[in-house]
Amino acid sequence: MANSRLAFLAATLCLLVHVAFGKGYATAGLSEAQQCRLQRIRATQPDERIESEGGVTELWSEDDEQFQCAGVAAIRNVLRPNALFLPEFINAPRLVFIVQGRGLLGITYPGCAETYHSDQSSGSSSERGRRWQGEGQQGEGGSRDQHQKVHRIRRGDIIAIPEGALHWCHNDGNEELIAVSVVDLNNQGNQLDQRLRAFFLAGGEGGQGRRQGQQSRRRQTFDTEILAESFNVPIEIAQKLQQQSNRGIMINVREKMRVVAPDEDEEYDEEQEERMRRRRGPLTSQNGFEETFCTMKIKQNIDIRREADVFSRQAGRVNIVNMHKLPILRYMDMSAERGRLLPNALYTPHWSMTDHRIVYVTRGDAHVQIVGQNGQNVFDEQAGEGSMFVIPQFFTSILRAGNSGFEWISFKTSSQPMKSPLAGYTSVFRALPIQVITNSFQMSPRDAQELKYNREHQTFLLSPSRQSRSMS
C-alpha cells in the first residue's frame, strides 16, 4: 500500500514537472531581457531610417528590451504615389495596419492557381473584380497576363501575411500609403534566430536601399547559366534577375501599372458578403477550417464604427479582429485591436491573460501607466502620435486620453486574446466575494460594496469625470 502511494506521488510530481517546465520550452533559451525583466518601458519613435527611390522604411530597434520581451520587430513603411514596394518575404508572420492611403497588395502561395486573367471581358458587372487597374484592357504590347489574387487595401485594414509568403504593394492613390506592421519573431513559424530577416526578389542592395552605415557589396547569388536553364530563358534575361540596383526596396513606376485587380466597390461587396456569412450561424462563422491558404481571406477593416465590439457614446469604441473574424489568424497566432477614446475618456485598469500587446499611436495622445510584478511602475508618461510601446503579458495598464482624444492600433501575440479588467461589470472585483475584498484590503463591507458595484453597468471604457473635465 505504501509502495503504491509512493508510486502515485512520484507520477503526480512527474506530471507537475512536465506541465511546469513543458510550457516554458519557448523561453528556455531566452536572454534576461527577453524574459521580460523590465525596469522601464518607453514610448519610442523608429530608430532607423532606410531611404528608397519610392519611399521610406523606418524600423524600431530590435535591441530595445521591450521588443525583445515581446519577441517582435516593428516597421513603418511610407510608399509614395505610383510607387511599388518590391516583392519580398520575411521569416515570421506579420500583421499590417494601413494608417493612411490606398493601394494594391499581392500575396502569393506556392501551388495556388493563377485565378486572375487579363483576357476576361470587362463588360459584365459580375466580372468587375477582374479588370485591369490602369489604362486600357491589355498588358504591355497587347500580351495577356494571369496571376494570383490581388487585393484592394485602404485605410483601416488589418492585413495578415504568413511567414515565407511573397508579397508586394503598389500605391495607386494620390497620397502617401502609410503602413505600420509588427512581425512575431517568437512564432513557431520562424525557425531562424529572433532577428527580422527580409528576403527580396529584386532591389534592396546598394545606394538608398542600404541601412545606414551598411557598406555596399556586390550581390553573388546563383550561377547565371544555371539560372537561365532553370527558367528556360536567354542568359541576358537571367543576368537582369541578378543586376544591382540603387533604387532601394521601393521604386517609382515609370508607367501606370496594369494588373488584374478588383474595383474598390467589388472588394467592399466581398467584405459585406463575408460579414453576412458570419452572421448566419456558427457553422459558417468557422469557415477557416474549410478554407485553404489559396482562398482564405487575409484582411479585415477594423475602422468601421457600426462594427465596433465595444461602444460608448461618451467614451469611445474598440474594434477587435481575432481568429473568429479572420480565420487565417488562427494559423499565425496573432490578432489586433483598434481603439478610439474621446477627449479625457478612461480605459480602465486591466491585464492581458494571453498575449503581449504592441501599441502604436495613430492620433492624439494619452497618459499611460503600466505596472509590473510587485506593483513596480515601469511606464508613466504621455504617449503621442507616431510612438510605440509594449504592454507585456500580465502587466496591468491604464490610460486616459488627452484633450484631443486618443486613437491606437494594438498588435497582439495571440489569435484569441483575453483581458482581465479590474473595473466594470466583467471585472475581477465583481467576481470576488465581499468578505475576500474586506479582508484582503482591510476595508469595511460598505467600502467593498462600492468598490464592487459602483461600475456595475459599465464597460472598461469610461467617460471623463467632472473632475477630469475641469482639470482639462
Short mmCIF file of C-alpha atoms in Angstrom, two decimals:
data_model
loop_
_atom_site.label_atom_id
_atom_site.label_comp_id
_atom_site.label_asym_id
_atom_site.label_seq_id
_atom_site.Cartn_x
_atom_site.Cartn_y
_atom_site.Cartn_z
CA MET A 1 0.00 0.00 0.00
CA ALA A 2 2.83 2.35 0.92
CA ASN A 3 4.65 1.49 -2.30
CA SER A 4 1.56 2.25 -4.40
CA ARG A 5 1.16 5.63 -2.68
CA LEU A 6 4.81 6.43 -3.34
CA ALA A 7 4.38 5.44 -6.98
CA PHE A 8 1.28 7.64 -7.26
CA LEU A 9 3.11 10.56 -5.64
CA ALA A 10 6.09 10.12 -7.98
CA ALA A 11 3.81 10.03 -11.02
CA THR A 12 1.99 13.16 -9.83
CA LEU A 13 5.27 15.01 -9.30
CA CYS A 14 6.47 13.99 -12.76
CA LEU A 15 3.24 15.30 -14.26
CA LEU A 16 3.61 18.60 -12.40
CA VAL A 17 7.21 18.94 -13.53
CA HIS A 18 6.19 18.17 -17.11
CA VAL A 19 3.44 20.78 -17.02
CA ALA A 20 5.55 23.41 -15.30
CA PHE A 21 8.59 23.04 -17.50
CA GLY A 22 6.89 21.87 -20.68
CA LYS A 23 5.03 25.15 -21.12
CA GLY A 24 8.26 27.08 -20.67
CA TYR A 25 10.07 25.45 -23.58
CA ALA A 26 9.74 28.59 -25.69
CA THR A 27 11.54 30.78 -23.16
CA ALA A 28 14.21 28.33 -22.03
CA GLY A 29 16.89 29.81 -24.27
CA LEU A 30 15.89 33.46 -23.96
CA SER A 31 18.19 36.14 -22.62
CA GLU A 32 17.48 38.08 -19.45
CA ALA A 33 15.95 40.94 -21.46
CA GLN A 34 13.74 38.55 -23.45
CA GLN A 35 12.40 37.08 -20.20
CA CYS A 36 10.73 40.45 -19.60
CA ARG A 37 12.73 41.56 -16.57
CA LEU A 38 11.88 45.12 -17.48
CA GLN A 39 12.74 48.04 -15.24
CA ARG A 40 11.45 50.68 -17.62
CA ILE A 41 9.28 50.85 -20.76
CA ARG A 42 9.39 53.85 -23.08
CA ALA A 43 7.15 55.17 -25.85
CA THR A 44 9.62 55.33 -28.74
CA GLN A 45 9.87 56.51 -32.33
CA PRO A 46 11.70 54.49 -35.03
CA ASP A 47 15.47 54.33 -34.56
CA GLU A 48 16.47 53.54 -38.12
CA ARG A 49 15.51 55.04 -41.48
CA ILE A 50 16.07 53.46 -44.90
CA GLU A 51 15.57 55.71 -47.94
CA SER A 52 14.46 54.24 -51.25
CA GLU A 53 13.54 55.80 -54.57
CA GLY A 54 9.82 55.38 -53.97
CA GLY A 55 9.51 55.76 -50.22
CA VAL A 56 10.92 55.30 -46.74
CA THR A 57 11.22 52.35 -44.36
CA GLU A 58 11.53 53.08 -40.62
CA LEU A 59 12.38 50.45 -38.03
CA TRP A 60 12.16 50.34 -34.26
CA SER A 61 15.27 48.92 -32.60
CA GLU A 62 15.12 45.16 -32.15
CA ASP A 63 17.59 45.56 -29.27
CA ASP A 64 15.09 47.58 -27.23
CA GLU A 65 14.27 45.47 -24.16
CA GLN A 66 10.52 45.87 -24.54
CA PHE A 67 10.56 44.49 -28.11
CA GLN A 68 12.88 41.65 -27.07
CA CYS A 69 10.48 40.84 -24.24
CA ALA A 70 7.59 40.59 -26.70
CA GLY A 71 9.75 38.83 -29.31
CA VAL A 72 8.68 41.15 -32.12
CA ALA A 73 10.03 43.59 -34.69
CA ALA A 74 8.17 46.77 -35.68
CA ILE A 75 8.25 48.56 -39.04
CA ARG A 76 6.67 51.66 -40.59
CA ASN A 77 6.63 51.97 -44.39
CA VAL A 78 5.76 55.12 -46.34
CA LEU A 79 5.08 54.37 -50.03
CA ARG A 80 4.77 57.39 -52.30
CA PRO A 81 2.10 57.68 -55.04
CA ASN A 82 2.72 55.48 -58.10
CA ALA A 83 5.50 53.62 -56.28
CA LEU A 84 5.98 49.86 -55.94
CA PHE A 85 7.21 48.00 -52.86
CA LEU A 86 9.30 45.24 -54.39
CA PRO A 87 8.33 41.58 -53.82
CA GLU A 88 9.68 40.22 -50.53
CA PHE A 89 9.09 37.55 -47.92
CA ILE A 90 10.12 37.52 -44.28
CA ASN A 91 10.96 34.90 -41.70
CA ALA A 92 7.93 35.26 -39.39
CA PRO A 93 4.20 36.09 -39.55
CA ARG A 94 3.36 39.74 -39.97
CA LEU A 95 0.30 41.88 -39.18
CA VAL A 96 0.00 45.14 -41.12
CA PHE A 97 -2.26 48.13 -40.37
CA ILE A 98 -2.96 50.72 -43.06
CA VAL A 99 -2.76 54.11 -41.34
CA GLN A 100 -3.29 56.19 -44.47
CA GLY A 101 -3.93 55.84 -48.19
CA ARG A 102 -4.96 53.05 -50.52
CA GLY A 103 -3.29 50.65 -52.89
CA LEU A 104 -2.99 47.14 -54.31
CA LEU A 105 -1.46 44.19 -52.47
CA GLY A 106 -0.45 40.83 -53.84
CA ILE A 107 0.37 37.76 -51.74
CA THR A 108 1.43 34.55 -53.47
CA TYR A 109 1.25 31.00 -52.15
CA PRO A 110 3.07 28.09 -53.84
CA GLY A 111 0.76 25.70 -55.64
CA CYS A 112 -2.23 28.05 -55.78
CA ALA A 113 -3.84 28.73 -59.14
CA GLU A 114 -3.48 31.99 -61.08
CA THR A 115 -7.16 32.90 -60.89
CA TYR A 116 -6.91 36.47 -62.24
CA HIS A 117 -6.80 36.70 -66.07
CA SER A 118 -6.42 39.77 -68.25
CA ASP A 119 -8.28 38.31 -71.21
CA GLN A 120 -11.67 38.30 -69.43
CA SER A 121 -14.36 40.61 -70.71
CA SER A 122 -14.88 43.72 -68.64
CA GLY A 123 -18.38 44.46 -69.87
CA SER A 124 -20.26 42.32 -67.34
CA SER A 125 -20.85 43.67 -63.86
CA SER A 126 -20.20 40.20 -62.44
CA GLU A 127 -16.62 40.43 -63.70
CA ARG A 128 -15.78 43.78 -62.14
CA GLY A 129 -13.38 42.06 -59.76
CA ARG A 130 -11.00 41.07 -62.55
CA ARG A 131 -10.49 44.27 -64.51
CA TRP A 132 -7.21 45.80 -65.47
CA GLN A 133 -6.19 48.50 -62.98
CA GLY A 134 -4.81 51.13 -65.36
CA GLU A 135 -5.42 52.45 -68.82
CA GLY A 136 -6.55 50.01 -71.45
CA GLN A 137 -7.64 46.42 -71.11
CA GLN A 138 -4.47 44.58 -72.04
CA GLY A 139 -0.93 44.26 -70.84
CA GLU A 140 2.15 45.75 -72.41
CA GLY A 141 2.37 45.01 -76.10
CA GLY A 142 -1.14 43.52 -76.07
CA SER A 143 0.04 40.40 -74.24
CA ARG A 144 -2.28 38.67 -71.82
CA ASP A 145 -1.46 38.08 -68.14
CA GLN A 146 -2.65 35.80 -65.38
CA HIS A 147 -1.62 35.77 -61.73
CA GLN A 148 -2.81 35.04 -58.22
CA LYS A 149 -5.34 37.26 -56.48
CA VAL A 150 -4.62 40.96 -55.95
CA HIS A 151 -6.28 42.71 -53.01
CA ARG A 152 -7.52 46.26 -52.76
CA ILE A 153 -6.29 47.76 -49.46
CA ARG A 154 -7.33 51.01 -47.79
CA ARG A 155 -7.12 52.95 -44.56
CA GLY A 156 -8.20 50.91 -41.53
CA ASP A 157 -7.34 47.49 -42.99
CA ILE A 158 -5.55 44.85 -40.94
CA ILE A 159 -3.63 42.53 -43.26
CA ALA A 160 -2.30 39.10 -42.29
CA ILE A 161 0.85 37.93 -44.08
CA PRO A 162 2.12 34.43 -43.16
CA GLU A 163 5.83 33.73 -42.86
CA GLY A 164 7.55 32.98 -46.17
CA ALA A 165 4.65 34.29 -48.28
CA LEU A 166 5.91 36.52 -51.11
CA HIS A 167 4.12 39.87 -51.16
CA TRP A 168 4.28 43.23 -52.94
CA CYS A 169 2.37 46.51 -52.76
CA HIS A 170 1.60 49.32 -55.21
CA ASN A 171 0.32 52.78 -54.27
CA ASP A 172 -2.17 53.69 -56.98
CA GLY A 173 -3.69 56.52 -54.95
CA ASN A 174 -2.97 60.24 -54.77
CA GLU A 175 -1.48 60.34 -51.26
CA GLU A 176 1.25 58.51 -49.40
CA LEU A 177 0.40 54.96 -48.33
CA ILE A 178 1.50 54.56 -44.70
CA ALA A 179 1.57 51.10 -43.15
CA VAL A 180 2.69 50.01 -39.67
CA SER A 181 3.44 46.34 -39.11
CA VAL A 182 4.58 44.01 -36.35
CA VAL A 183 6.45 40.75 -37.01
CA ASP A 184 6.13 37.99 -34.40
CA LEU A 185 9.68 36.61 -34.28
CA ASN A 186 8.78 34.29 -31.38
CA ASN A 187 6.25 32.49 -33.54
CA GLN A 188 6.84 28.80 -34.20
CA GLY A 189 6.78 29.56 -37.93
CA ASN A 190 10.21 31.17 -37.56
CA GLN A 191 12.92 28.50 -37.36
CA LEU A 192 15.76 31.03 -37.59
CA ASP A 193 17.07 33.28 -34.83
CA GLN A 194 14.96 36.06 -33.35
CA ARG A 195 16.05 38.72 -35.81
CA LEU A 196 13.99 40.21 -38.60
CA ARG A 197 15.15 38.82 -41.94
CA ALA A 198 13.69 40.15 -45.19
CA PHE A 199 14.33 38.37 -48.50
CA PHE A 200 13.82 40.43 -51.68
CA LEU A 201 13.48 39.11 -55.21
CA ALA A 202 14.81 42.42 -56.57
CA GLY A 203 16.36 45.65 -55.27
CA GLY A 204 17.43 46.16 -51.69
CA GLU A 205 21.14 46.39 -52.47
CA GLY A 206 23.33 49.41 -52.98
CA GLY A 207 22.66 53.14 -52.72
CA GLN A 208 19.49 54.27 -51.00
CA GLY A 209 18.29 50.76 -50.21
CA ARG A 210 21.06 50.13 -47.66
CA ARG A 211 20.67 50.58 -43.96
CA GLN A 212 22.58 53.49 -42.55
CA GLY A 213 26.25 52.60 -42.16
CA GLN A 214 25.97 49.42 -44.22
CA GLN A 215 28.66 49.04 -46.90
CA SER A 216 27.69 48.35 -50.48
CA ARG A 217 28.64 44.88 -51.71
CA ARG A 218 28.28 43.03 -54.95
CA ARG A 219 25.43 40.56 -54.93
CA GLN A 220 26.54 36.99 -55.51
CA THR A 221 23.65 34.57 -55.99
CA PHE A 222 23.25 31.72 -58.48
CA ASP A 223 25.34 30.88 -61.47
CA THR A 224 23.83 32.76 -64.42
CA GLU A 225 23.88 29.80 -66.81
CA ILE A 226 22.17 27.52 -64.30
CA LEU A 227 19.60 30.23 -63.61
CA ALA A 228 18.92 30.70 -67.32
CA GLU A 229 18.47 26.95 -67.75
CA SER A 230 16.09 26.81 -64.77
CA PHE A 231 13.79 29.40 -66.36
CA ASN A 232 14.47 28.30 -69.95
CA VAL A 233 15.37 31.88 -70.90
CA PRO A 234 18.38 33.52 -72.56
CA ILE A 235 21.35 34.38 -70.35
CA GLU A 236 20.67 38.09 -70.92
CA ILE A 237 17.34 37.77 -69.09
CA ALA A 238 18.93 35.73 -66.28
CA GLN A 239 21.54 38.46 -65.85
CA LYS A 240 18.79 41.04 -65.32
CA LEU A 241 17.49 38.98 -62.40
CA GLN A 242 20.80 39.49 -60.60
CA GLN A 243 21.76 43.01 -61.62
CA GLN A 244 22.44 45.56 -58.91
CA SER A 245 20.12 48.48 -58.34
CA ASN A 246 20.49 51.72 -56.41
CA ARG A 247 16.76 52.32 -56.26
CA GLY A 248 16.23 50.54 -52.94
CA ILE A 249 13.26 48.39 -51.96
CA MET A 250 10.57 50.89 -53.08
CA ILE A 251 10.76 52.09 -56.66
CA ASN A 252 8.91 54.63 -58.78
CA VAL A 253 6.79 53.07 -61.50
CA ARG A 254 7.69 54.71 -64.79
CA GLU A 255 4.36 53.97 -66.42
CA LYS A 256 0.97 53.38 -64.86
CA MET A 257 0.87 49.80 -63.60
CA ARG A 258 -1.67 47.48 -65.17
CA VAL A 259 -2.61 44.45 -63.11
CA VAL A 260 -5.78 42.44 -62.85
CA ALA A 261 -7.34 43.62 -59.58
CA PRO A 262 -10.76 44.21 -58.01
CA ASP A 263 -12.53 47.52 -58.14
CA GLU A 264 -12.91 49.13 -54.73
CA ASP A 265 -16.69 48.63 -54.81
CA GLU A 266 -16.27 44.95 -55.67
CA GLU A 267 -13.87 44.43 -52.78
CA TYR A 268 -16.35 46.12 -50.46
CA ASP A 269 -19.13 43.82 -51.69
CA GLU A 270 -16.95 40.79 -50.90
CA GLU A 271 -16.41 42.05 -47.36
CA GLN A 272 -20.15 42.63 -46.92
CA GLU A 273 -20.86 39.10 -48.11
CA GLU A 274 -18.28 37.70 -45.70
CA ARG A 275 -19.85 39.58 -42.77
CA MET A 276 -23.32 38.30 -43.69
CA ARG A 277 -21.94 34.76 -43.86
CA ARG A 278 -20.59 35.08 -40.32
CA ARG A 279 -23.92 36.35 -39.02
CA ARG A 280 -25.93 33.47 -40.47
CA GLY A 281 -24.71 30.97 -37.91
CA PRO A 282 -21.87 29.24 -36.10
CA LEU A 283 -21.21 26.73 -38.88
CA THR A 284 -20.40 29.38 -41.47
CA SER A 285 -18.54 31.59 -38.98
CA GLN A 286 -15.84 28.93 -38.63
CA ASN A 287 -15.12 28.69 -42.35
CA GLY A 288 -11.39 28.81 -41.65
CA PHE A 289 -11.43 25.02 -41.26
CA GLU A 290 -12.76 24.51 -44.79
CA GLU A 291 -10.68 27.17 -46.49
CA THR A 292 -7.20 26.67 -47.84
CA PHE A 293 -4.49 29.31 -47.95
CA CYS A 294 -5.31 29.80 -51.63
CA THR A 295 -8.79 31.21 -50.91
CA MET A 296 -8.50 32.33 -47.30
CA LYS A 297 -9.36 35.95 -46.53
CA ILE A 298 -6.26 37.91 -45.48
CA LYS A 299 -7.66 41.32 -44.45
CA GLN A 300 -10.34 42.95 -42.35
CA ASN A 301 -11.21 46.62 -41.94
CA ILE A 302 -11.37 47.46 -38.23
CA ASP A 303 -12.04 51.17 -38.59
CA ILE A 304 -15.81 50.84 -39.15
CA ARG A 305 -17.86 52.44 -36.37
CA ARG A 306 -21.00 50.35 -36.82
CA GLU A 307 -18.97 47.15 -36.33
CA ALA A 308 -17.40 48.18 -33.03
CA ASP A 309 -17.15 45.38 -30.45
CA VAL A 310 -17.29 47.84 -27.54
CA PHE A 311 -19.07 51.17 -27.94
CA SER A 312 -19.81 54.08 -25.63
CA ARG A 313 -21.22 57.39 -26.87
CA GLN A 314 -19.49 59.19 -24.01
CA ALA A 315 -16.15 57.33 -24.03
CA GLY A 316 -15.33 55.84 -27.43
CA ARG A 317 -15.14 52.48 -29.15
CA VAL A 318 -12.96 49.42 -29.70
CA ASN A 319 -12.87 47.17 -32.79
CA ILE A 320 -11.27 43.74 -32.48
CA VAL A 321 -10.08 41.26 -35.11
CA ASN A 322 -9.18 37.75 -33.98
CA MET A 323 -9.22 34.23 -35.41
CA HIS A 324 -13.04 34.13 -35.42
CA LYS A 325 -13.33 37.18 -37.67
CA LEU A 326 -10.23 36.44 -39.75
CA PRO A 327 -9.57 32.66 -39.71
CA ILE A 328 -6.03 32.94 -41.09
CA LEU A 329 -5.03 34.43 -37.71
CA ARG A 330 -5.59 31.01 -36.17
CA TYR A 331 -2.51 29.77 -38.01
CA MET A 332 -0.49 32.93 -37.38
CA ASP A 333 -1.50 33.14 -33.70
CA MET A 334 -1.88 36.92 -33.81
CA SER A 335 -4.71 39.47 -33.53
CA ALA A 336 -5.32 43.21 -33.29
CA GLU A 337 -7.38 45.88 -31.56
CA ARG A 338 -8.31 49.29 -32.94
CA GLY A 339 -9.35 51.86 -30.34
CA ARG A 340 -10.67 55.43 -30.26
CA LEU A 341 -11.12 57.32 -26.99
CA LEU A 342 -12.90 60.65 -26.77
CA PRO A 343 -11.09 63.54 -25.02
CA ASN A 344 -10.22 62.71 -21.38
CA ALA A 345 -12.01 59.34 -21.51
CA LEU A 346 -10.59 56.44 -19.49
CA TYR A 347 -9.53 52.91 -20.43
CA THR A 348 -9.79 51.22 -17.03
CA PRO A 349 -7.05 49.04 -15.43
CA HIS A 350 -6.70 45.59 -16.97
CA TRP A 351 -4.13 42.97 -17.88
CA SER A 352 -3.79 40.54 -20.76
CA MET A 353 -4.03 36.85 -19.90
CA THR A 354 -2.78 35.51 -23.22
CA ASP A 355 -0.50 37.90 -25.08
CA HIS A 356 1.90 40.80 -25.32
CA ARG A 357 0.42 43.99 -26.79
CA ILE A 358 2.40 46.27 -29.07
CA VAL A 359 0.62 49.63 -29.13
CA TYR A 360 1.07 52.21 -31.91
CA VAL A 361 -0.50 55.66 -31.51
CA THR A 362 -2.21 56.81 -34.71
CA ARG A 363 -3.65 60.12 -33.44
CA GLY A 364 -3.81 62.24 -30.29
CA ASP A 365 -2.12 61.37 -27.03
CA ALA A 366 -2.80 59.70 -23.68
CA HIS A 367 -1.33 59.42 -20.22
CA VAL A 368 -0.41 55.74 -19.89
CA GLN A 369 0.61 53.83 -16.78
CA ILE A 370 1.91 50.24 -16.76
CA VAL A 371 2.59 48.31 -13.55
CA GLY A 372 4.59 45.08 -13.42
CA GLN A 373 5.29 42.48 -10.78
CA ASN A 374 5.23 43.62 -7.12
CA GLY A 375 3.48 46.84 -8.10
CA GLN A 376 6.52 48.29 -9.84
CA ASN A 377 5.63 51.20 -12.13
CA VAL A 378 7.51 50.60 -15.41
CA PHE A 379 5.72 53.20 -17.56
CA ASP A 380 4.20 56.52 -16.53
CA GLU A 381 4.28 59.06 -19.33
CA GLN A 382 2.44 60.68 -22.21
CA ALA A 383 2.31 58.62 -25.41
CA GLY A 384 1.87 60.70 -28.56
CA GLU A 385 1.16 60.20 -32.25
CA GLY A 386 3.66 58.03 -34.10
CA SER A 387 5.10 56.43 -30.97
CA MET A 388 5.04 52.76 -30.00
CA PHE A 389 5.31 50.87 -26.72
CA VAL A 390 4.83 47.33 -25.42
CA ILE A 391 2.47 46.15 -22.67
CA PRO A 392 3.85 42.75 -21.62
CA GLN A 393 1.56 39.87 -20.77
CA PHE A 394 0.14 40.08 -17.20
CA PHE A 395 1.37 43.67 -16.73
CA THR A 396 -1.55 45.88 -15.68
CA SER A 397 -2.17 49.06 -17.67
CA ILE A 398 -4.47 52.08 -17.54
CA LEU A 399 -4.72 55.12 -19.80
CA ARG A 400 -6.54 58.43 -20.01
CA ALA A 401 -6.97 60.20 -23.34
CA GLY A 402 -5.65 63.73 -23.78
CA ASN A 403 -7.63 66.82 -24.70
CA SER A 404 -7.61 65.85 -28.40
CA GLY A 405 -8.64 62.24 -27.82
CA PHE A 406 -6.57 59.12 -28.38
CA GLU A 407 -6.50 56.60 -31.24
CA TRP A 408 -4.35 53.49 -31.40
CA ILE A 409 -3.78 50.12 -33.00
CA SER A 410 -2.67 47.28 -30.75
CA PHE A 411 -0.97 44.19 -32.23
CA LYS A 412 -1.33 41.06 -30.07
CA THR A 413 0.70 37.85 -29.95
CA SER A 414 -2.33 35.58 -29.61
CA SER A 415 -5.09 34.70 -32.07
CA GLN A 416 -7.70 34.62 -29.29
CA PRO A 417 -6.69 37.31 -26.78
CA MET A 418 -8.29 37.63 -23.35
CA LYS A 419 -8.10 40.58 -21.00
CA SER A 420 -8.99 40.73 -17.31
CA PRO A 421 -10.41 44.13 -16.25
CA LEU A 422 -10.25 45.45 -12.71
CA ALA A 423 -13.31 47.70 -13.05
CA GLY A 424 -16.67 47.36 -14.81
CA TYR A 425 -19.36 44.71 -14.98
CA THR A 426 -16.91 41.96 -16.05
CA SER A 427 -14.21 42.89 -13.54
CA VAL A 428 -12.35 40.58 -11.19
CA PHE A 429 -13.60 42.59 -8.20
CA ARG A 430 -17.19 41.96 -9.21
CA ALA A 431 -16.43 38.22 -9.23
CA LEU A 432 -14.92 38.21 -5.71
CA PRO A 433 -16.96 37.69 -2.53
CA ILE A 434 -17.34 40.78 -0.32
CA GLN A 435 -15.51 39.08 2.56
CA VAL A 436 -12.49 38.34 0.38
CA ILE A 437 -12.26 42.02 -0.57
CA THR A 438 -12.71 43.32 3.00
CA ASN A 439 -10.03 41.04 4.42
CA SER A 440 -7.60 41.46 1.53
CA PHE A 441 -7.66 45.26 1.59
CA GLN A 442 -8.63 45.83 5.25
CA MET A 443 -11.72 47.84 4.39
CA SER A 444 -15.29 47.92 5.61
CA PRO A 445 -18.03 45.90 3.92
CA ARG A 446 -19.61 49.16 2.76
CA ASP A 447 -16.38 50.26 1.03
CA ALA A 448 -16.06 46.82 -0.53
CA GLN A 449 -19.64 47.07 -1.77
CA GLU A 450 -18.87 50.37 -3.51
CA LEU A 451 -15.67 49.01 -5.00
CA LYS A 452 -17.51 46.02 -6.36
CA TYR A 453 -20.72 47.57 -7.70
CA ASN A 454 -20.14 51.28 -8.45
CA ARG A 455 -19.32 50.44 -12.08
CA GLU A 456 -21.91 47.68 -12.28
CA HIS A 457 -23.37 48.57 -15.69
CA GLN A 458 -20.30 50.00 -17.44
CA THR A 459 -17.60 48.56 -19.66
CA PHE A 460 -13.85 49.16 -19.44
CA LEU A 461 -14.34 52.38 -21.46
CA LEU A 462 -15.41 55.22 -19.15
CA SER A 463 -16.50 58.75 -19.96
CA PRO A 464 -14.47 61.58 -18.38
CA SER A 465 -15.47 62.55 -14.85
CA ARG A 466 -16.38 66.13 -13.95
CA GLN A 467 -13.06 66.47 -12.18
CA SER A 468 -11.04 65.43 -15.23
CA ARG A 469 -13.07 67.81 -17.44
CA SER A 470 -12.42 70.73 -15.12
CA MET A 471 -8.70 69.89 -14.99
CA SER A 472 -8.54 69.96 -18.80
#
